[in-house]
mmCIF file of N, CA and C in Angstrom:
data_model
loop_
_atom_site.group_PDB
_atom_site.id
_atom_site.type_symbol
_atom_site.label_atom_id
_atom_site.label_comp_id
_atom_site.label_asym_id
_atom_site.label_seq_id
_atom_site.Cartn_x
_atom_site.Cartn_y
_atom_site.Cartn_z
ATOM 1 N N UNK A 30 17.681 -12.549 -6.265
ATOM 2 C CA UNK A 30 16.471 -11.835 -5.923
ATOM 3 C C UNK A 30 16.339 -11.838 -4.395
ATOM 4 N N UNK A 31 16.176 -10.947 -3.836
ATOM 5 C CA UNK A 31 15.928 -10.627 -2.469
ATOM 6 C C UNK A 31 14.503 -10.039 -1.908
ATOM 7 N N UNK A 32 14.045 -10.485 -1.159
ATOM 8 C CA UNK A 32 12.667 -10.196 -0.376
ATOM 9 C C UNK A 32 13.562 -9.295 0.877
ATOM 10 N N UNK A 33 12.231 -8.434 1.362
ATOM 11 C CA UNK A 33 12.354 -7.714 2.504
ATOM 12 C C UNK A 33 10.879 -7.439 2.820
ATOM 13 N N UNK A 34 10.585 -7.531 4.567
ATOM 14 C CA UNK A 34 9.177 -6.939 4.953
ATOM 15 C C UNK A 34 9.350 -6.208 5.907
ATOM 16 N N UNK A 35 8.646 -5.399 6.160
ATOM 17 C CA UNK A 35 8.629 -4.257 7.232
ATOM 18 C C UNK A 35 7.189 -3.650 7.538
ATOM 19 N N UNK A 36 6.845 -3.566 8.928
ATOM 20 C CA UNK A 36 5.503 -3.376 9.070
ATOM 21 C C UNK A 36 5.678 -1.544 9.372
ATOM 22 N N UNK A 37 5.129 -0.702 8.729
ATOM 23 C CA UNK A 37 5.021 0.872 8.920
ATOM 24 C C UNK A 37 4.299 1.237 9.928
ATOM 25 N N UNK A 38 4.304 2.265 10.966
ATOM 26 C CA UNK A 38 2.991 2.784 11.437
ATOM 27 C C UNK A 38 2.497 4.608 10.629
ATOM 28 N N UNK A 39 1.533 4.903 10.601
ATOM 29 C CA UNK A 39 1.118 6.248 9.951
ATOM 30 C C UNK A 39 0.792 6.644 10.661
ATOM 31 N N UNK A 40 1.376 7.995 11.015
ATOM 32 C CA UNK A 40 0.319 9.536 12.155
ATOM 33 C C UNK A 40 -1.016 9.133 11.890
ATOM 34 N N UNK A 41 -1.368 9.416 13.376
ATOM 35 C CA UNK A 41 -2.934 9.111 13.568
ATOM 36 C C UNK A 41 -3.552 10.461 12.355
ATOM 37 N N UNK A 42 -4.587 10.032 11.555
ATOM 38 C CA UNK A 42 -5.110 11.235 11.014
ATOM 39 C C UNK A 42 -6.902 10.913 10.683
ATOM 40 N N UNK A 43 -7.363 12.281 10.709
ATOM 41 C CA UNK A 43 -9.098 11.810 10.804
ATOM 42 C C UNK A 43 -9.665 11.930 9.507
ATOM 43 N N UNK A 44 -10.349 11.808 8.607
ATOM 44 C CA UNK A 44 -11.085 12.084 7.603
ATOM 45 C C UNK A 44 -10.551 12.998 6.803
ATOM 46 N N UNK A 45 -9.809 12.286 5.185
ATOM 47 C CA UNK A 45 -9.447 13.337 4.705
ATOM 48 C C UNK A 45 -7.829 12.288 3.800
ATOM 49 N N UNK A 46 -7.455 13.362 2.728
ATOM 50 C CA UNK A 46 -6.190 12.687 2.137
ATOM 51 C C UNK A 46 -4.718 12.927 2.135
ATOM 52 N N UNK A 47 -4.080 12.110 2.324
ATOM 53 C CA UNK A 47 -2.783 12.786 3.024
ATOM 54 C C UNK A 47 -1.745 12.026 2.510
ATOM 55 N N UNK A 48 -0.692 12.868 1.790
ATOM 56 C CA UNK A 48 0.148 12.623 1.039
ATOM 57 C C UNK A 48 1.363 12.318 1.929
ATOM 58 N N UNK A 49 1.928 10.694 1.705
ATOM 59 C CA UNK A 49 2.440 9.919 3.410
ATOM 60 C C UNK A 49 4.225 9.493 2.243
ATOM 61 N N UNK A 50 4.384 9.801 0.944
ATOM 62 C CA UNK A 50 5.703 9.571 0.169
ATOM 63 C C UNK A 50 6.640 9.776 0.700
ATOM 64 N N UNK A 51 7.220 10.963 1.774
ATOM 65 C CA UNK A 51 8.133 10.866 2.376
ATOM 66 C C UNK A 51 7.930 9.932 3.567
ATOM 67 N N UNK A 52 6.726 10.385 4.143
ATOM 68 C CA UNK A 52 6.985 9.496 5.324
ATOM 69 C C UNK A 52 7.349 7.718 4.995
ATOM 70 N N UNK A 53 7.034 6.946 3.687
ATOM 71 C CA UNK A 53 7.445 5.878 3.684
ATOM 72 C C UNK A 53 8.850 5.538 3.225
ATOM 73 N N UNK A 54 9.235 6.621 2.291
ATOM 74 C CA UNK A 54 10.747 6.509 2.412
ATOM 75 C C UNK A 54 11.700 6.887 3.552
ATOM 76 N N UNK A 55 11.056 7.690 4.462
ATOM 77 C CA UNK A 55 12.052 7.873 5.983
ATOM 78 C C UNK A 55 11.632 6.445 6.815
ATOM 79 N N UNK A 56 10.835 5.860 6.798
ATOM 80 C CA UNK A 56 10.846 4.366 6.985
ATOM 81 C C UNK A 56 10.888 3.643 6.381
ATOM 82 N N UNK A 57 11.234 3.441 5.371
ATOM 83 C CA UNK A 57 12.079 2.800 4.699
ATOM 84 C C UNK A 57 13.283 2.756 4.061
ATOM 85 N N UNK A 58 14.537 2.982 5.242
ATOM 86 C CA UNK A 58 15.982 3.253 4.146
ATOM 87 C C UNK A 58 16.441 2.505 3.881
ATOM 88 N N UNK A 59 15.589 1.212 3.592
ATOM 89 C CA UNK A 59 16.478 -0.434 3.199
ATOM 90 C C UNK A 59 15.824 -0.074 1.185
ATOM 91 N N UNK A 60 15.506 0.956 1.226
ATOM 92 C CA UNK A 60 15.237 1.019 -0.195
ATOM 93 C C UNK A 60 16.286 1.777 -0.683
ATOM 94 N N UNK A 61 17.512 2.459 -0.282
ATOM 95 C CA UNK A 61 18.265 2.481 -0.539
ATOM 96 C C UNK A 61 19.367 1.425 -1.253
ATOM 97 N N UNK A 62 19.052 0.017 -1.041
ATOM 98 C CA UNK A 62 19.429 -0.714 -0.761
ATOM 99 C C UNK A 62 19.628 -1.874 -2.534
ATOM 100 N N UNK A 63 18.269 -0.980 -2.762
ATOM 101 C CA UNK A 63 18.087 -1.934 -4.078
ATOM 102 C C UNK A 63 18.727 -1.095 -5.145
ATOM 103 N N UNK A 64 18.821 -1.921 -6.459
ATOM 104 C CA UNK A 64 19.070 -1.761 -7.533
ATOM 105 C C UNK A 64 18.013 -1.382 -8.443
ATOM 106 N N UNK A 65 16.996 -2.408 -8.416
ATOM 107 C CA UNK A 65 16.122 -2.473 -9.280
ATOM 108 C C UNK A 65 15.057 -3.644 -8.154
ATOM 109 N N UNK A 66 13.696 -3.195 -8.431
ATOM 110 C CA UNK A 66 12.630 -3.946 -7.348
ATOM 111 C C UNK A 66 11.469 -3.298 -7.640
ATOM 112 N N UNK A 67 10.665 -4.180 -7.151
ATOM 113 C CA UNK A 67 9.295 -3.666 -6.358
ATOM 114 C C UNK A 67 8.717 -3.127 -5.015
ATOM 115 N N UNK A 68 7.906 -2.067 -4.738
ATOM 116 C CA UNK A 68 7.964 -2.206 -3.444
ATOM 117 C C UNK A 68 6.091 -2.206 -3.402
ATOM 118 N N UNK A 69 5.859 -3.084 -2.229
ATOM 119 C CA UNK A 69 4.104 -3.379 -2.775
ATOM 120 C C UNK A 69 3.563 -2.673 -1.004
ATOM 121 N N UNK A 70 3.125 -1.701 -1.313
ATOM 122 C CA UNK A 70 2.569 -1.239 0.238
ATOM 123 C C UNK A 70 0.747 -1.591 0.579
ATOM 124 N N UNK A 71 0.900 -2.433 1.677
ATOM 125 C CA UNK A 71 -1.102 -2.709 1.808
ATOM 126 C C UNK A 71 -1.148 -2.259 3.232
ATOM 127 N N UNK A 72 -2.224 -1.416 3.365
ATOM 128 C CA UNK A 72 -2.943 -0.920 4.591
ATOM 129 C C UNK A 72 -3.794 -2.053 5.021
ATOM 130 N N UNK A 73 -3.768 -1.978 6.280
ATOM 131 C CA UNK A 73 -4.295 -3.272 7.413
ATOM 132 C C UNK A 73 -5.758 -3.015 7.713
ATOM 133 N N UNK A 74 -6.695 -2.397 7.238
ATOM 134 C CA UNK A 74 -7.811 -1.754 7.497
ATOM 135 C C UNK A 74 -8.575 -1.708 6.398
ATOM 136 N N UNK A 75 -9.866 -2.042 7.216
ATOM 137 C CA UNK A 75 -10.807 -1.885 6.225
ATOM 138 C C UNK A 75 -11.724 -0.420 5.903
ATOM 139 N N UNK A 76 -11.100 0.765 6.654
ATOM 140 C CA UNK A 76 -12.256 1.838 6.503
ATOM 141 C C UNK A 76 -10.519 2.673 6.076
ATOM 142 N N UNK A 77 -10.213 2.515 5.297
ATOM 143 C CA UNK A 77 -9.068 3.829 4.597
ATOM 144 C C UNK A 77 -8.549 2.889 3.193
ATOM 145 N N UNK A 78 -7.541 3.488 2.692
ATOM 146 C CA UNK A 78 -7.115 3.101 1.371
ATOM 147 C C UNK A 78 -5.623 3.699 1.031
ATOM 148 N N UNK A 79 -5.124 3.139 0.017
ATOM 149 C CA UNK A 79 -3.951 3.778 -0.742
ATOM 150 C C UNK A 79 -4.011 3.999 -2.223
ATOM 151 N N UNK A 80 -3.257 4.903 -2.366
ATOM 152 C CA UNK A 80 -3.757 5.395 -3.433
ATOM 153 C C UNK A 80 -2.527 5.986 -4.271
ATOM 154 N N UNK A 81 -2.426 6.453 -5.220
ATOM 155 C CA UNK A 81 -0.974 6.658 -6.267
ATOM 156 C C UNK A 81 -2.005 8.296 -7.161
ATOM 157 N N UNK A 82 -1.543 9.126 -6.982
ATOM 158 C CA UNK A 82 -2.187 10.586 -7.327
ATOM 159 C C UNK A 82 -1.154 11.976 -7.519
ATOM 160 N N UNK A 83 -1.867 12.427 -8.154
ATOM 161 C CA UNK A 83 -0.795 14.170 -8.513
ATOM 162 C C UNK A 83 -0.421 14.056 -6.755
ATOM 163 N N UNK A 84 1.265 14.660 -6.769
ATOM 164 C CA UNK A 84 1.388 15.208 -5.681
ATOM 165 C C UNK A 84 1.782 16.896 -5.232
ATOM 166 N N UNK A 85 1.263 17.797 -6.464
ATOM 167 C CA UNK A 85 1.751 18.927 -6.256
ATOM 168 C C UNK A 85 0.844 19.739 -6.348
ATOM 169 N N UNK A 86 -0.110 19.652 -6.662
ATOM 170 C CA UNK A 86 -1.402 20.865 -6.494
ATOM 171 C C UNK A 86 -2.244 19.856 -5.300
ATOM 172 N N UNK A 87 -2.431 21.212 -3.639
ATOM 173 C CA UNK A 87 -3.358 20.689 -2.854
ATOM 174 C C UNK A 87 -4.906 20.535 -2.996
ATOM 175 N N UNK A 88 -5.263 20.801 -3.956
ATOM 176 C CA UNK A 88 -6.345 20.848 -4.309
ATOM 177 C C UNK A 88 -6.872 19.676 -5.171
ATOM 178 N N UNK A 89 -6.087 18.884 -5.376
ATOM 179 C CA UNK A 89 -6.465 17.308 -5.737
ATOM 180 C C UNK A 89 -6.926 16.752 -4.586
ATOM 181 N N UNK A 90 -6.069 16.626 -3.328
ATOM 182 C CA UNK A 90 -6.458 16.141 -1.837
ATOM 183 C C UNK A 90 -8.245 16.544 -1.544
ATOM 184 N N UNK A 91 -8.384 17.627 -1.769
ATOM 185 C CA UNK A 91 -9.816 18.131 -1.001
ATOM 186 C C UNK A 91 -10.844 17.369 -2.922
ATOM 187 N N UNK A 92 -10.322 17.778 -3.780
ATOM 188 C CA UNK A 92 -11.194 17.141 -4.823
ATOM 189 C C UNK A 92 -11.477 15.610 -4.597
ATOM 190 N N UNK A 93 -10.520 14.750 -3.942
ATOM 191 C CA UNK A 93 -10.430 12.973 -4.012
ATOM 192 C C UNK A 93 -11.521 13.058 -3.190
ATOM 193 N N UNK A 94 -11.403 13.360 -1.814
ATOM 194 C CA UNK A 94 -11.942 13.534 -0.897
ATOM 195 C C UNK A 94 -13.821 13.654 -1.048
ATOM 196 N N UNK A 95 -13.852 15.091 -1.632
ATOM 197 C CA UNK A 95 -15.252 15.420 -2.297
ATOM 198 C C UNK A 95 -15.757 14.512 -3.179
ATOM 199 N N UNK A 96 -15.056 14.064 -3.836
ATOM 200 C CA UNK A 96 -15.879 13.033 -5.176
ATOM 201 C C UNK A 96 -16.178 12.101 -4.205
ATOM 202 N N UNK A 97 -15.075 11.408 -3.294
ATOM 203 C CA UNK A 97 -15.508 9.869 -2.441
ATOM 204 C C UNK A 97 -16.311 10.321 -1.758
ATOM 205 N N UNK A 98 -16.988 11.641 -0.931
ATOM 206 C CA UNK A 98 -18.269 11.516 -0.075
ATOM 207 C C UNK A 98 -19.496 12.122 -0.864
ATOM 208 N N UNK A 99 -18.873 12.370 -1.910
ATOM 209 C CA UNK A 99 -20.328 12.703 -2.916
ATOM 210 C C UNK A 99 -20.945 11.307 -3.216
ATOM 211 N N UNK A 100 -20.125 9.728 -3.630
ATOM 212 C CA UNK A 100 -20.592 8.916 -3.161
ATOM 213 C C UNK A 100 -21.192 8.140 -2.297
ATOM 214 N N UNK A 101 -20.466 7.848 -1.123
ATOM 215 C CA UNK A 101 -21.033 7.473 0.132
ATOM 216 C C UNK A 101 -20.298 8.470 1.373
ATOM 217 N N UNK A 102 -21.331 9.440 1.412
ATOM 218 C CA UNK A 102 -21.107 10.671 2.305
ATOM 219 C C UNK A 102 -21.357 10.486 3.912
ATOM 220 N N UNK A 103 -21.678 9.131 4.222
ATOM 221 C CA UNK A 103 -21.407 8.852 5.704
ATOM 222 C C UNK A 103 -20.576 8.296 5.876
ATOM 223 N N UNK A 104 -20.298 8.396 7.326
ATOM 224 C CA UNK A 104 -19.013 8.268 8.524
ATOM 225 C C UNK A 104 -19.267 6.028 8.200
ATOM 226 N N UNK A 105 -20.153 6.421 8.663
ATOM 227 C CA UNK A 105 -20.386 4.397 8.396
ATOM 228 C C UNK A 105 -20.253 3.889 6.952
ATOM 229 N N UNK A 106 -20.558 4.336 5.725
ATOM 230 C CA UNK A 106 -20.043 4.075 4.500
ATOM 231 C C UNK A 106 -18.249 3.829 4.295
ATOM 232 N N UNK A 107 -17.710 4.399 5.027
ATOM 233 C CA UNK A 107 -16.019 4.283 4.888
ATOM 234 C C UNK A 107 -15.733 2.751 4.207
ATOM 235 N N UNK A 108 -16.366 1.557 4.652
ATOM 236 C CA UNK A 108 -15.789 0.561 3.914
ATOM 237 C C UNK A 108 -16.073 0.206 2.447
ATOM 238 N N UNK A 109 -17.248 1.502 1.814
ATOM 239 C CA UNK A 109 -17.490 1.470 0.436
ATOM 240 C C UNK A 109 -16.414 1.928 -0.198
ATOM 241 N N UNK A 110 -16.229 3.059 0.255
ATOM 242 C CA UNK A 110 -14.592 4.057 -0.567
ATOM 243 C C UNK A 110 -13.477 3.637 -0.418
ATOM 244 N N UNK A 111 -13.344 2.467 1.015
ATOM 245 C CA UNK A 111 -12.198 1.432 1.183
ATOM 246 C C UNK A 111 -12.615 0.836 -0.144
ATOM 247 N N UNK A 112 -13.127 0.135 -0.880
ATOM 248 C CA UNK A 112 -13.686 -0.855 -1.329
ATOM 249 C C UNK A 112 -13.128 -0.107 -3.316
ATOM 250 N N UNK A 113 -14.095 1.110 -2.935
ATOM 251 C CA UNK A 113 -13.561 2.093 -4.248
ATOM 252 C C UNK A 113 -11.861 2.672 -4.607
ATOM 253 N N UNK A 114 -11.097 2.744 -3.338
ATOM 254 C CA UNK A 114 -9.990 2.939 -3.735
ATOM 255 C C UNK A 114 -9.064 1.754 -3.454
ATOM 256 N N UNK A 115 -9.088 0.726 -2.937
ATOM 257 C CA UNK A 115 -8.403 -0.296 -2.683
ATOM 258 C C UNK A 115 -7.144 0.402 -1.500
ATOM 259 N N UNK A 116 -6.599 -1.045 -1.109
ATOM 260 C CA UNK A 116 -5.589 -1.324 0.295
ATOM 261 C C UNK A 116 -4.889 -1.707 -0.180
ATOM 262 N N UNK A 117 -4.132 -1.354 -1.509
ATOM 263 C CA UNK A 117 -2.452 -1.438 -1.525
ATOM 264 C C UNK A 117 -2.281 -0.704 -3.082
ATOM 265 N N UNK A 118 -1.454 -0.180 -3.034
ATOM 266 C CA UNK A 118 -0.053 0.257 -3.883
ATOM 267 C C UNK A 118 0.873 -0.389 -4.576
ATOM 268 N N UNK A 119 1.180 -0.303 -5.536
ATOM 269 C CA UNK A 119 2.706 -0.976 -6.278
ATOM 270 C C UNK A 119 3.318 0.132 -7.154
ATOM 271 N N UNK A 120 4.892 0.077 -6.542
ATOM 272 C CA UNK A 120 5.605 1.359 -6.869
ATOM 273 C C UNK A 120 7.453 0.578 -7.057
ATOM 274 N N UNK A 121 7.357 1.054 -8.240
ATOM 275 C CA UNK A 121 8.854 0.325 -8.900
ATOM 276 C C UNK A 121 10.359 0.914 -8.116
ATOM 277 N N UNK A 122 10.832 0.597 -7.881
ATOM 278 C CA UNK A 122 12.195 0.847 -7.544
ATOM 279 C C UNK A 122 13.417 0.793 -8.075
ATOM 280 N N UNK A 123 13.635 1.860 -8.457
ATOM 281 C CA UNK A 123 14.846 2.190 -9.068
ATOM 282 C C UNK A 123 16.056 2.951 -8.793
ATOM 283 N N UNK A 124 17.833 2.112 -8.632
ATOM 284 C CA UNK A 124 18.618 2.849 -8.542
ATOM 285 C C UNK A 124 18.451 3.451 -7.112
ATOM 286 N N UNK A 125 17.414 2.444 -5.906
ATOM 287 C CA UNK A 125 17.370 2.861 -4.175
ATOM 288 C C UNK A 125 16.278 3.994 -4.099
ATOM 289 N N UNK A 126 15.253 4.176 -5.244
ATOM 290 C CA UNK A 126 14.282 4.685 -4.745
ATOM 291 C C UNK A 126 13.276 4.848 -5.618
ATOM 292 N N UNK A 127 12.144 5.439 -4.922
ATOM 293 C CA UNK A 127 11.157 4.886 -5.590
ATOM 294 C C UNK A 127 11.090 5.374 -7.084
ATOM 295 N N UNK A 128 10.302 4.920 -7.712
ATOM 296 C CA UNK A 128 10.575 5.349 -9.843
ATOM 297 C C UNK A 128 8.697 6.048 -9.252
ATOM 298 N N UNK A 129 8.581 6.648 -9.076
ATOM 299 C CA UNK A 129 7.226 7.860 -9.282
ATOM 300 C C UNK A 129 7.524 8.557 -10.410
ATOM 301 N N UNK A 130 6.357 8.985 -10.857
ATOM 302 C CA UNK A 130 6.427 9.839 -12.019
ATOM 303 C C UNK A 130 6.582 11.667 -11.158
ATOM 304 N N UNK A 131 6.604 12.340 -12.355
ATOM 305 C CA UNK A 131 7.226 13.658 -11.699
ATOM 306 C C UNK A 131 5.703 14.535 -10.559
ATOM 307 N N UNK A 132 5.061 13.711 -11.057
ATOM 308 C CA UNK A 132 3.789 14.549 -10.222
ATOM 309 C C UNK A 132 2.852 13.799 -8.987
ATOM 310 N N UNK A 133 3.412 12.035 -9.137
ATOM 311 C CA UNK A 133 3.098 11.368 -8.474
ATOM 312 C C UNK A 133 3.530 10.955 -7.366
ATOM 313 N N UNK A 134 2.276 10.987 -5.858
ATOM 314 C CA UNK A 134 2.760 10.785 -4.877
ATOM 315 C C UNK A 134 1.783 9.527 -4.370
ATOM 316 N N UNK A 135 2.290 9.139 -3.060
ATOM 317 C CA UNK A 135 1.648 8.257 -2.509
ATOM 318 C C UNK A 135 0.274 8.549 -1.586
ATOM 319 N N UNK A 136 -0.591 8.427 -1.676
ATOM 320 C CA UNK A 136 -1.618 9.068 -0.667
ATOM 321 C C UNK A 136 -2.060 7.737 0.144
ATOM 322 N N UNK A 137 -2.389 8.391 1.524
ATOM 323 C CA UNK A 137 -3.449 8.148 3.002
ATOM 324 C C UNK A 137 -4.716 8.348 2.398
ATOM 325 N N UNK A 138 -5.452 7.783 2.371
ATOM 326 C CA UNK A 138 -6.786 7.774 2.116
ATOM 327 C C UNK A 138 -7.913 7.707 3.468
ATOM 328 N N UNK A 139 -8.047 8.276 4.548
ATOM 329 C CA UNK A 139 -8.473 8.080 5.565
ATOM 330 C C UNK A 139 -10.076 8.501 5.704
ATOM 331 N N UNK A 140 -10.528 7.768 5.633
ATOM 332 C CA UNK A 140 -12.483 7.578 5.690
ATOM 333 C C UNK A 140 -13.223 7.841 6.482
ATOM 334 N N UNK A 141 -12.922 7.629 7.904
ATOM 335 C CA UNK A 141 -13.406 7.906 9.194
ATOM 336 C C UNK A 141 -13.394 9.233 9.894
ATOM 337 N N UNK A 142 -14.503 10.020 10.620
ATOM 338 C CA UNK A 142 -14.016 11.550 11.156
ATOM 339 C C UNK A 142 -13.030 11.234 12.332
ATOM 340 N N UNK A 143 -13.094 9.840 12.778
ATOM 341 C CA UNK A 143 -11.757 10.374 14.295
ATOM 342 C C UNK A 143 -11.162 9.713 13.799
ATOM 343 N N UNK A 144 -9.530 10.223 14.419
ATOM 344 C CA UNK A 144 -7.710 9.545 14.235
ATOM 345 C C UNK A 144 -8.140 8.299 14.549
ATOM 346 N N UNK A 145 -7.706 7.937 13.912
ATOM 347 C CA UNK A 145 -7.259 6.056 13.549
ATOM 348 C C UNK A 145 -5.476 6.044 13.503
ATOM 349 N N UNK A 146 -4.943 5.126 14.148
ATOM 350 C CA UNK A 146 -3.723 5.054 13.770
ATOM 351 C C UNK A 146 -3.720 3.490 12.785
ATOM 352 N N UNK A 147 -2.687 3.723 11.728
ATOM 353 C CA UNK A 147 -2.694 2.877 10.528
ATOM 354 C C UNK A 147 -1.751 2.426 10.539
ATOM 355 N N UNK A 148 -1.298 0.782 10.295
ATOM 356 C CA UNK A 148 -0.470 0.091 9.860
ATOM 357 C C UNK A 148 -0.128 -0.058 8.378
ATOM 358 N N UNK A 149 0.994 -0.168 7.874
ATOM 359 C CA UNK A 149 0.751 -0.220 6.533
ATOM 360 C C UNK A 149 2.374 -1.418 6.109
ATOM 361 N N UNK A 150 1.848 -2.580 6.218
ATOM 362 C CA UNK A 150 2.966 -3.913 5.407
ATOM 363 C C UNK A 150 3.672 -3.419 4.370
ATOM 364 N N UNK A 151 4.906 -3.031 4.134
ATOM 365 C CA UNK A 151 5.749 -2.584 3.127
ATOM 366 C C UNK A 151 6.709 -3.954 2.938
ATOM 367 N N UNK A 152 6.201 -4.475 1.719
ATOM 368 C CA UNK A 152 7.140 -5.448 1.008
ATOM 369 C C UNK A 152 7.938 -5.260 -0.466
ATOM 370 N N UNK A 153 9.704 -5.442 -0.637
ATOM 371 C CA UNK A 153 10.233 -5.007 -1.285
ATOM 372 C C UNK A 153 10.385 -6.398 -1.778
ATOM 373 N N UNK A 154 10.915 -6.603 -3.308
ATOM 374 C CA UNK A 154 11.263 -7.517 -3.740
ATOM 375 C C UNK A 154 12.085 -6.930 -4.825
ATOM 376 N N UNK A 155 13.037 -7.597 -4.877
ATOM 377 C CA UNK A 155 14.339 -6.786 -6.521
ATOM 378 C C UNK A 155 15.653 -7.636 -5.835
ATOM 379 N N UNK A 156 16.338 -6.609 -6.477
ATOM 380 C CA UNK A 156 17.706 -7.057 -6.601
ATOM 381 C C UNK A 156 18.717 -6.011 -6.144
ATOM 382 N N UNK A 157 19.419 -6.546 -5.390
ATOM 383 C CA UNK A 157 20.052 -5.393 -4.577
ATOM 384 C C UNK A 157 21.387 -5.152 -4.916
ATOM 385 N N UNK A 158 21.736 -3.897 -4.954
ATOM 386 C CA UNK A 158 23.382 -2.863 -5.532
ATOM 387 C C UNK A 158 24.192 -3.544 -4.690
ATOM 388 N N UNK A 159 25.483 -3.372 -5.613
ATOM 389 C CA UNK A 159 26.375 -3.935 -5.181
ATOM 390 C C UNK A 159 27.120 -3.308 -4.259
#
């Protein structure tokens, strides 16, 4: 069994949901690497989130979005919808990449109206190809 950590950075982005699946596999090509694993991604912040959602109709993005400020619809509420969507992910690895389902992507959950730039801890754990 093999561990791996790697700290990500995410494009600054302002208020709003943003589908980041490639961008963590182009930083991450040690997931190539595995056989079979876990890979557990947590955002460093308390006013955004991650999230696991359809990734092929854009109109889920602006719906997530609308439902979370139909809840707490201010700029200062962000650590409620942090709170409602949670700061990490778990996504299986299979065969050097990720096992998503056919419609599922990874989403940015970003709460705040100005760019924030985001860290996001990517830890792999499995077993690595021969």
């Amino acid at each position: 069994m093999s561990w791996f950590q790697k700290t990500l950075q995410l494009p600054s982005k302002s208020r709003g949901s943003y589908l980041i699946t490639d961008e963590i596999t182009k930083q991450l090509p040690e997931l190539k690497n595995y056989k079979v694993g876990i890979l557990h991604l947590f955002i460093q912040h308390t006013s955004c989130g991650l999230s696991l959602n359809e990734n092929c109709d854009p109109d889920v993005r602006a719906d997530m979005s609308d439902a979370l400020d139909r809840l707490a619809p201010e700029d200062r509420k962000a650590h409620i919808k942090s709170v409602l969507v949670g700061a990490s992910v778990t996504v299986p690895i299979s065969n050097g990449r990720l096992a998503l389902g056919t419609w599922q992507g990874i989403y940015h959950m970003e709460f705040r109206s100005s760019k924030h730039s985001r860290r996001v801890v990517a830890t792999i754990q499995g077993e690595k190809g021969t």
